[in-house]
Structure formats: C-alpha cells, structure tokens
Short mmCIF file of C-alpha atoms in Angstrom, two decimals:
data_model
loop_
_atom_site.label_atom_id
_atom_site.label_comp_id
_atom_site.label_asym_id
_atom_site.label_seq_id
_atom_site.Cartn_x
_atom_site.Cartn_y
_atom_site.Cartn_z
CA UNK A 1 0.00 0.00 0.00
CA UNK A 2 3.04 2.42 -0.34
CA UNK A 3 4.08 2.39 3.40
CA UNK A 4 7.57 1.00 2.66
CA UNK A 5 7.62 3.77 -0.68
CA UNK A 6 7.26 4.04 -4.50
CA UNK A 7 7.40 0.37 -6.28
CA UNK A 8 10.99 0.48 -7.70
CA UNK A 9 12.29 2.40 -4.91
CA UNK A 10 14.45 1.21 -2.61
CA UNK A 11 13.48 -0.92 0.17
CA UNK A 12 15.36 -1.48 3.71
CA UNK A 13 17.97 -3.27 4.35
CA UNK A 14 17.60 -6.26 6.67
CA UNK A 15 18.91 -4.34 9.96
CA UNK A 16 17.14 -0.99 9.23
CA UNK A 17 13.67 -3.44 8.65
CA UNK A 18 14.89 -5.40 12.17
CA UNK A 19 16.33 -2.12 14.00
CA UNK A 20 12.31 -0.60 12.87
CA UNK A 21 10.33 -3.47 12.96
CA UNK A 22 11.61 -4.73 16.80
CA UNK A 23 12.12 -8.21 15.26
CA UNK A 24 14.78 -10.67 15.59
CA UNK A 25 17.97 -11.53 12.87
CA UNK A 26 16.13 -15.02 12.28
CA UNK A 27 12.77 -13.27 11.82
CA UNK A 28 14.02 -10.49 9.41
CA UNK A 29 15.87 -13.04 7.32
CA UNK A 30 12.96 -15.24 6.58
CA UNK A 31 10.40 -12.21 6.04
CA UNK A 32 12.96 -11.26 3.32
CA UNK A 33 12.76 -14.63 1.76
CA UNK A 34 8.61 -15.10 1.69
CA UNK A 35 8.97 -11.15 0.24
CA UNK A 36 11.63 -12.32 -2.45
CA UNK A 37 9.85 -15.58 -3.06
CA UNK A 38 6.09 -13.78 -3.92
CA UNK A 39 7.94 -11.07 -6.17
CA UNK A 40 7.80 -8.32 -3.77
CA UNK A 41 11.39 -7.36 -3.22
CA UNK A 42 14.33 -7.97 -4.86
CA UNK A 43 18.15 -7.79 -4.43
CA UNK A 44 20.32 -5.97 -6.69
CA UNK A 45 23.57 -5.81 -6.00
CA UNK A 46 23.96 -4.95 -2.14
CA UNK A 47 20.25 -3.56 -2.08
CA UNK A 48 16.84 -4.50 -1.94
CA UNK A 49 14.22 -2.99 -3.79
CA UNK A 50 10.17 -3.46 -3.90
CA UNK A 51 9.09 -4.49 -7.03
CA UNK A 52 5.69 -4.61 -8.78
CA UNK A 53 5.00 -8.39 -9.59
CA UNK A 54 2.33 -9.03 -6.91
CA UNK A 55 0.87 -5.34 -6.36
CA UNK A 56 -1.94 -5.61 -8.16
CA UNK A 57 -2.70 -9.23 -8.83
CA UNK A 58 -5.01 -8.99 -5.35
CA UNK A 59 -7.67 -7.34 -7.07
CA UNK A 60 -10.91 -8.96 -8.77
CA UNK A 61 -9.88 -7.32 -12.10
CA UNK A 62 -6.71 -8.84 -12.66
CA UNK A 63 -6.89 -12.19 -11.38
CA UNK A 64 -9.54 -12.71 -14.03
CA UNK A 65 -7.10 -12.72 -17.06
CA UNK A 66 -3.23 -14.41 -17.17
CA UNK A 67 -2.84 -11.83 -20.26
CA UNK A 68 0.16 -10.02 -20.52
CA UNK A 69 -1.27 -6.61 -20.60
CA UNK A 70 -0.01 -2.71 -20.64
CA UNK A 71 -1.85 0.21 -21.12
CA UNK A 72 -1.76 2.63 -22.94
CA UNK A 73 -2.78 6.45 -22.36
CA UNK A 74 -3.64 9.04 -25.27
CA UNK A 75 -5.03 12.74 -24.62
CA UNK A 76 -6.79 13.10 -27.38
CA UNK A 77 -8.15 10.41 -30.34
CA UNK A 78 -7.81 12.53 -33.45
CA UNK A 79 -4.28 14.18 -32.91
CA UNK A 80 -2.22 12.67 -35.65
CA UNK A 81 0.89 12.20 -33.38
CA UNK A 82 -1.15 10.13 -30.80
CA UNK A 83 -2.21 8.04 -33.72
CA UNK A 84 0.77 7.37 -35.35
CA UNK A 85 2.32 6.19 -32.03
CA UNK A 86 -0.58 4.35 -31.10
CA UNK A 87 0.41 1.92 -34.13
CA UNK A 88 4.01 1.90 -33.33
CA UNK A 89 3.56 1.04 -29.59
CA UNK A 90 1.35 -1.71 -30.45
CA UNK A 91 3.74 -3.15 -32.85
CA UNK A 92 6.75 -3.19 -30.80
CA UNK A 93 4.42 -4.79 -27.84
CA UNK A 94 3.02 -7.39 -30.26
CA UNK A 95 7.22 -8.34 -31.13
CA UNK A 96 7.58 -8.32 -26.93
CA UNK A 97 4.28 -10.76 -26.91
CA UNK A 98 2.03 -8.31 -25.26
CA UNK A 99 -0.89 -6.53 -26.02
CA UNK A 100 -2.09 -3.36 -25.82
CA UNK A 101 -4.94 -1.92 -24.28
CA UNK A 102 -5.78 2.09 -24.85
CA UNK A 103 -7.69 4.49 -23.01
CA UNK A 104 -8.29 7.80 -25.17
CA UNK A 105 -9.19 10.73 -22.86
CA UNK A 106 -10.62 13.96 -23.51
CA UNK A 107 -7.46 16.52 -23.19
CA UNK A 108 -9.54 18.84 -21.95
CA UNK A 109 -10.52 17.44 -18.91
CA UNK A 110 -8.03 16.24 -16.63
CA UNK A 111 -10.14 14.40 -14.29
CA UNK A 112 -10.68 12.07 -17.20
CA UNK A 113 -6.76 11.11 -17.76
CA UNK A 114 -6.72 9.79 -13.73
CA UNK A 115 -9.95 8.21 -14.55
CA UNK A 116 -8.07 6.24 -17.57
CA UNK A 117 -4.95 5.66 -15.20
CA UNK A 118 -7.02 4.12 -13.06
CA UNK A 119 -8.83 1.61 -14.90
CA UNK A 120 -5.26 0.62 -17.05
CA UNK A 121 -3.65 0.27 -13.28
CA UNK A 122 -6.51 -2.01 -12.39
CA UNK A 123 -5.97 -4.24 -15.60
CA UNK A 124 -2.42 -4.17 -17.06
CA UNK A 125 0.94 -5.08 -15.82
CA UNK A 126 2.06 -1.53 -16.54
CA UNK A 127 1.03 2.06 -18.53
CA UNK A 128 2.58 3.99 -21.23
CA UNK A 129 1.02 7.58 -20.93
CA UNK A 130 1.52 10.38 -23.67
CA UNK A 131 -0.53 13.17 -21.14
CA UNK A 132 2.14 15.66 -19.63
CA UNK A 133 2.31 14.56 -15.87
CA UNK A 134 3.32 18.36 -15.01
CA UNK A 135 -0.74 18.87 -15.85
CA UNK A 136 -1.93 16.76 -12.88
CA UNK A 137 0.70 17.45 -10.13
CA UNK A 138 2.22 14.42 -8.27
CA UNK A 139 -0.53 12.13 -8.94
CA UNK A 140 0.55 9.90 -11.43
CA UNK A 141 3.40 9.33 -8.63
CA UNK A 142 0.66 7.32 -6.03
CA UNK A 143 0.95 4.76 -8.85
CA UNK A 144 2.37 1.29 -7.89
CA UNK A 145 2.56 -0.61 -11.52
CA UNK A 146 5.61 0.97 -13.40
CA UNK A 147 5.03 4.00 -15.50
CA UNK A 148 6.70 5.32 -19.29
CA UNK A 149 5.98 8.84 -20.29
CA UNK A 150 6.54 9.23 -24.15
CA UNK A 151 7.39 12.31 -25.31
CA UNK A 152 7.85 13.66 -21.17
CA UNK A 153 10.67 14.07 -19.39
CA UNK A 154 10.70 10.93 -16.68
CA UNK A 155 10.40 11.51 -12.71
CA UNK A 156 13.09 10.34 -10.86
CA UNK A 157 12.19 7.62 -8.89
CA UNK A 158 9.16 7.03 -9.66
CA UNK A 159 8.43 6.42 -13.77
CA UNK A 160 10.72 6.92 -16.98
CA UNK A 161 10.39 9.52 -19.78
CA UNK A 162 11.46 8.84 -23.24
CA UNK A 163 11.16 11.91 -25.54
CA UNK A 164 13.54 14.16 -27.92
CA UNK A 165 15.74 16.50 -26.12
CA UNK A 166 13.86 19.25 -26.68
CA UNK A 167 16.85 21.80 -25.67
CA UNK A 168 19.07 20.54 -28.17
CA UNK A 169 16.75 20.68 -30.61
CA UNK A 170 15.38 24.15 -29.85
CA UNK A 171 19.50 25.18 -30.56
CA UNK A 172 19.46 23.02 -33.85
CA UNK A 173 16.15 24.93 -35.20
CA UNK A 174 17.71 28.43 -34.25
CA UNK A 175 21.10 27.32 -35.69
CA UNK A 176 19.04 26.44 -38.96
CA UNK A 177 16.92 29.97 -38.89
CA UNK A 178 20.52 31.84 -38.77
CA UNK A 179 22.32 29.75 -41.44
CA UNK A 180 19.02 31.09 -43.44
CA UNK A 181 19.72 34.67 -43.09
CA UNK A 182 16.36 34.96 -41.23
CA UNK A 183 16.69 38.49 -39.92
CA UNK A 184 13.58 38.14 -37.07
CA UNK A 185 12.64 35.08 -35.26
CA UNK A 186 9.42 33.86 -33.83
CA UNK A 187 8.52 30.76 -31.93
CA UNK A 188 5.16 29.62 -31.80
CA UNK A 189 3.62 27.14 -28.85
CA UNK A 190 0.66 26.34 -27.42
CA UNK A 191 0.12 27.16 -23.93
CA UNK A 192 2.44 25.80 -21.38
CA UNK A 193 4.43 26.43 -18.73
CA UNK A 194 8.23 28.02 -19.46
CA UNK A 195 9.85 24.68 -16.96
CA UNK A 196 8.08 22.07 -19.52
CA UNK A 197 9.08 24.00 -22.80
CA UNK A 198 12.36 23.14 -23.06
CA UNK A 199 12.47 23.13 -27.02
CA UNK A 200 11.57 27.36 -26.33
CA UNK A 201 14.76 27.73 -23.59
CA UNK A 202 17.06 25.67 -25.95
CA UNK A 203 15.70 28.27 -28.96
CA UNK A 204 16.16 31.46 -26.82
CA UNK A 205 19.95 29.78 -25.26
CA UNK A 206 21.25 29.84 -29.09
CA UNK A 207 19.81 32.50 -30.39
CA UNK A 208 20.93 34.82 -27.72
CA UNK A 209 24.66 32.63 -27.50
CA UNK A 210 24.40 34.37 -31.00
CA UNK A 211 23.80 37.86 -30.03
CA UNK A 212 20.45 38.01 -30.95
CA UNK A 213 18.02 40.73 -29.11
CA UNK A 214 15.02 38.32 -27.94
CA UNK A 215 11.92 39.13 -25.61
CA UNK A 216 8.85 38.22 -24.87
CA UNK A 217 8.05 39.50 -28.26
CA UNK A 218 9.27 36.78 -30.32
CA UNK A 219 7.19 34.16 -28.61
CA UNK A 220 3.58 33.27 -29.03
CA UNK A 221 1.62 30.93 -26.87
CA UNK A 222 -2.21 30.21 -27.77
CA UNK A 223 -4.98 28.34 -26.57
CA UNK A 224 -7.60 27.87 -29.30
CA UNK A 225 -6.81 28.03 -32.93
CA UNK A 226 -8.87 31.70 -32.91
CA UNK A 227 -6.20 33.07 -30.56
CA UNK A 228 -3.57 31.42 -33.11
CA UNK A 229 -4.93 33.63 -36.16
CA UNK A 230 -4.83 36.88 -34.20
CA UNK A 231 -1.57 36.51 -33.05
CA UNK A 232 0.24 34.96 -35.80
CA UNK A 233 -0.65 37.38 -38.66
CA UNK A 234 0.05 40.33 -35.91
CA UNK A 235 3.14 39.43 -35.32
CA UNK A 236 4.08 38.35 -38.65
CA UNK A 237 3.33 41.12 -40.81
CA UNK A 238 4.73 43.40 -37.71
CA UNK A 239 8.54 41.35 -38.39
CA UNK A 240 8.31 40.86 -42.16
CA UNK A 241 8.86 44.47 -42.54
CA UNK A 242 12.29 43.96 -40.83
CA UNK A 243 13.54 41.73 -43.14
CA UNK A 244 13.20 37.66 -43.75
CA UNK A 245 11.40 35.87 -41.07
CA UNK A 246 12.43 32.66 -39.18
CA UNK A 247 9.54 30.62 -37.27
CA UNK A 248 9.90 27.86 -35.17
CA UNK A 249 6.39 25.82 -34.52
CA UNK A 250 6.54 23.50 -31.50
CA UNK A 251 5.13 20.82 -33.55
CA UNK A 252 4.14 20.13 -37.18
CA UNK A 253 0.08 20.25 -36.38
CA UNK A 254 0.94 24.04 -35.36
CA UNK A 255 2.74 24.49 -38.32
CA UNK A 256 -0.28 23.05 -40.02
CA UNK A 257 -2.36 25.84 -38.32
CA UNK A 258 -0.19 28.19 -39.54
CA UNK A 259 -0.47 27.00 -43.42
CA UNK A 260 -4.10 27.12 -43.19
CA UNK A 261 -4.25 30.35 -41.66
CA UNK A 262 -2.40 32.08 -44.33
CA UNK A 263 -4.32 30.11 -47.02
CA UNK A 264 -7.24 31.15 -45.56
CA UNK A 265 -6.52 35.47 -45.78
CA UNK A 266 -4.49 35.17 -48.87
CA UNK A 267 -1.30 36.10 -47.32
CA UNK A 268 2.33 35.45 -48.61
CA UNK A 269 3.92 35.78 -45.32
CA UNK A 270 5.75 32.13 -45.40
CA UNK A 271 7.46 33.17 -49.02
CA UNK A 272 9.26 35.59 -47.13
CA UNK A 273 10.00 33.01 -44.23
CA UNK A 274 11.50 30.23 -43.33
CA UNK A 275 9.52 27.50 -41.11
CA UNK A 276 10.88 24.73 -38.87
CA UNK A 277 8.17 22.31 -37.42
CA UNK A 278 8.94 18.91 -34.94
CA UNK A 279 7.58 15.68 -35.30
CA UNK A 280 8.02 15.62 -39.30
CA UNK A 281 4.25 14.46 -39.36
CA UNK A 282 3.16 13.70 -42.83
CA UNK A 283 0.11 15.75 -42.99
CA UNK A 284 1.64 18.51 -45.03
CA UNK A 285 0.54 18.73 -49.04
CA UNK A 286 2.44 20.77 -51.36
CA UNK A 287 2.77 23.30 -48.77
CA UNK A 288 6.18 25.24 -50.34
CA UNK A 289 9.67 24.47 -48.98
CA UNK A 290 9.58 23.68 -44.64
CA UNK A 291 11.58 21.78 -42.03
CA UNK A 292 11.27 19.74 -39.18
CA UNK A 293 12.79 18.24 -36.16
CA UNK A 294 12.37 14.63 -37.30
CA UNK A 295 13.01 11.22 -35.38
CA UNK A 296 12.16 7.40 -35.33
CA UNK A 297 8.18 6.85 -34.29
CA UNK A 298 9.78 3.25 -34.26
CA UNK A 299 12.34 3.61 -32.24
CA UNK A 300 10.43 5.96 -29.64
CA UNK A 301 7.57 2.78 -28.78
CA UNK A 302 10.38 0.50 -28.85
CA UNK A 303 12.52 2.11 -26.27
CA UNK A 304 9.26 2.99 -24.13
CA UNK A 305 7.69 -0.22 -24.73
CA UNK A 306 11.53 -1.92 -23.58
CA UNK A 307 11.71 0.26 -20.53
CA UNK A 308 8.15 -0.50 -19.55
CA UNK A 309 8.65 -4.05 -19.77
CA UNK A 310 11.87 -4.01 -17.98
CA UNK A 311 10.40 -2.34 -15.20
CA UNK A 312 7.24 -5.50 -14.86
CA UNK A 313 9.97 -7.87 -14.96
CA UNK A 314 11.76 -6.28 -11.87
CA UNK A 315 14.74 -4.07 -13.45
CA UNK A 316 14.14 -0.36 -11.44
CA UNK A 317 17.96 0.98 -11.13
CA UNK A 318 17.80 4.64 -12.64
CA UNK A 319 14.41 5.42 -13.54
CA UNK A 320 15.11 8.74 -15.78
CA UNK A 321 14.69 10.51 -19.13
CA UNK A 322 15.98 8.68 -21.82
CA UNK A 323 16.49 10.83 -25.32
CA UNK A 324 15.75 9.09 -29.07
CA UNK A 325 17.82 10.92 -31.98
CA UNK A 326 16.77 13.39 -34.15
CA UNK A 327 18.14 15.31 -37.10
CA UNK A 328 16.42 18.19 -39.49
CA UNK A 329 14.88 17.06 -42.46
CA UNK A 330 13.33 19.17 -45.48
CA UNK A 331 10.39 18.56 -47.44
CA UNK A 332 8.75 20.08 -50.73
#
C-alpha cells in the first residue's frame, strides 16, 4: 500500500527493517525470503528494492485474465501524433508478446486522464502515458505498476520519460533559422508552462549565445486556434517588414495551423520566411519548402515499450529521461 515507498524504490535493508520493525535476525531473514519468493522485493547488487509483480494481482480485475497486458494512455483520439504512435507502440508490444490496451481521454478534462490511469492500473501489468504529468501534479506518482511517459521528461524515482531533447533541438532549429539569413525570429507554442518547454529555452539559449536581441516578443503561446490567427498574422506582418522571417512551430500540427491560416486570408507571409516544425508528421501537401525536427516513431515505442517491460519484470535501477535521436529534415 506504499508504506515502505514508490514500487521500484528502494526498500530497507535487513537491519534498518529489524532495527524498525523490533524483530529478531532469524525473523528479518525469513520475512525477506517469503517477500523475495512472492515477487515483492528484490536484491540488486547490495540492495533490496520493492518491485511490482504481486501489487496488483489482489484485485478482482486482474486475477480474471493471465494476459500479458499494458496500457496505454492518449489525450486526445484525433491528434495525428497520438495516432501514429498508437500503431508503433502496439507493434513493438506485439514483437515483446504483449498486447495493448488504450484508453483515449478527452485533453480537456483532466479528471478524465486519472480516470483512464485508473482503470489501465486495475488491468495491465504496466502504462505507457503520452498526457504531460506536469498537468496533474504528483498524482501519477501514487501509482504502484511501473510508469513510461513518451514524449515527457521521466520523474526520478518514480516512472521513466522517453522523448527528444527538446533543448538541443530548440538550438538546432535556431542554428538552422541563422544559417538562413532569417533576420527576425518567432517561436510559436501552445500554452504551457516556461519549466516544460524546453524546445523554447534551448531556442532562446542559441539564439541569444548568438547575439540576438530576444523578448517576450518573439514568442507566441495560444490556446484555441482563434487566438492562433490573431496573433500569428500580428506578429508576422509586424517582423516581415524587418527583413526575412524565421519561425519555429513547437510541432508540425501548429505548423499546419499556420499553413491554413495564411491560405485562408491570402497572405504570402511564409514566401518571405523560413519555417521549422517537430515531429516531421506527414500531414503537409504541397505546402512550399519547410523543415522539421524529425526522429524514429519506431524507435520511440520500442525504447518505451523496452523500458516498460523491464520495469514489470523487476529491473528499477535509474528510472530517468531517456532521449531518441533526431536530425532536421526538409520537405517540398
């Protein structure tokens, strides 16, 4: 129930457990071995740790199925990214000999993401989650199956995060924008905390490490696509005048938004800029000359679904962020 901390986490040693406990040498020693022998502890190296075999096999939902079972968790059932994702977890799963369940919650209700977290804790061996944990405070912490945040950076101690380090891209992208004789930059985001948008501090780092002037006024966040429009063509047709104009979109579906927008009031703002997206989504249509940070859907859900699986069978040492590769790649 969490009294002895996090599943994964280290547990006592034998004479902290006998020094706490009041018990005897003899006693502590064979408590250790029923613990060891059900698959609630185990010994690495010269420490034990709790593990997550038996936590949840107790309950009425999982004694009902011998399935090897992980969860997954999507915010949102039409986002292109989620979908593509969805496919590649569930492939590198199916080569482990598991199966996937999914649990597609509405993004913008957060009460609904525990809700999924719950029921995939109830029923799988472990859960994959693609929601930002920032948005719900410590809660996905009280959590005792192991946890894999894709595209999130990992808690330590208590789940992994595998994602693309979104500070070294940010300085690739602004790198890019220079070598393109952009004159003004721009990034554009959707609303988030400054702590959990690391590809906008990696951005700002170079560009400044450059001796570029930026502000607040080269960044837009937005909440709706509405607040997007206004914003965007503000801004833009405020820098254009000032010379060639170098945008960086935290992900290819804002880009997208972007490309519509300007389609939409007959603008030729991006022939006098340069774009850089992330993801490399293919979504785009003979949309004119762009970039974007691209990297291996594959080898993302492989690495998460490894880690996750590690984890079930009883490997906890260094729960962390770990980073795929990614490189810029142009399209026409």
């Amino acid at each position: 129930n969490g009294e002895y901390g996090v599943s994964g986490g280290k547990f006592p040693s034998i004479r902290e457990f006998k020094s706490k406990e009041n018990v005897s040498s003899s006693t502590a020693i064979k408590i250790y071995g029923v613990l060891k022998e059900n698959g609630l502890i185990s010994l690495k190296g010269k420490n034990y740790y709790l593990t997550y075999a038996l936590i949840r096999r107790g309950t009425e939902l999982y004694k009902n199925t011998d399935k090897r079972l992980i969860g997954m968790l999507y915010p949102d059932i039409d986002n292109k990214f989620y979908i593509l994702m969805s496919k590649a977890v569930k492939a590198a799963a199916k080569e482990k000999d598991y199966e996937v369940i999914s649990y597609y919650c509405d993004s913008s209700d957060p009460a609904d993401a525990i809700v999924g977290m719950n029921v995939l804790s109830e029923v799988t061996r472990g859960v994959l989650f693609m929601c930002s944990h920032k948005d719900y405070g410590d809660y996905f912490r009280r959590y005792r199956i192991p946890l894999v945040a894709i595209g999130a950076s990992g808690e330590d101690g208590y789940f992994d995060g595998v994602q693309v380090d979104g500070f070294g891209a940010g300085r690739i992208v602004a790198q890019k924008l220079m070598s393109e004789k952009c004159d003004k930059f721009l990034m554009v985001s959707p609303e988030m905390n400054d702590e959990e948008n690391t590809r906008k501090s990696g951005f700002k780092y170079e560009l400044e490490r450059m001796n570029e002037q930026i502000g607040d006024e080269n960044f837009i966040s937005f909440s709706t696509d509405a607040e997007l429009k206004v914003k965007f063509l503000k801004k833009a047709d405020e820098f254009i005048k000032e010379g060639r104009l170098g945008v960086f979109c935290y992900h290819d579906l804002v880009l997208k938004s972007i490309l519509d927008i300007c389609q939409a009031h007959g603008r030729n703002i991006l022939e006098k800029s340069y774009v850089i997206g992330f993801d490399n989504l293919p979504i785009f249509d003979n949309a004119g000359v762009y970039s974007s940070v691209a990297y291996s859907f594959k080898d993302m859900a492989k690495k998460s679904v490894g880690l996750l699986i590690s984890r079930i069978n009883g490997d906890y040492d260094n729960l962390t962020t770990h980073f795929i590769p990614f490189h810029l790649t142009n399209k026409i």
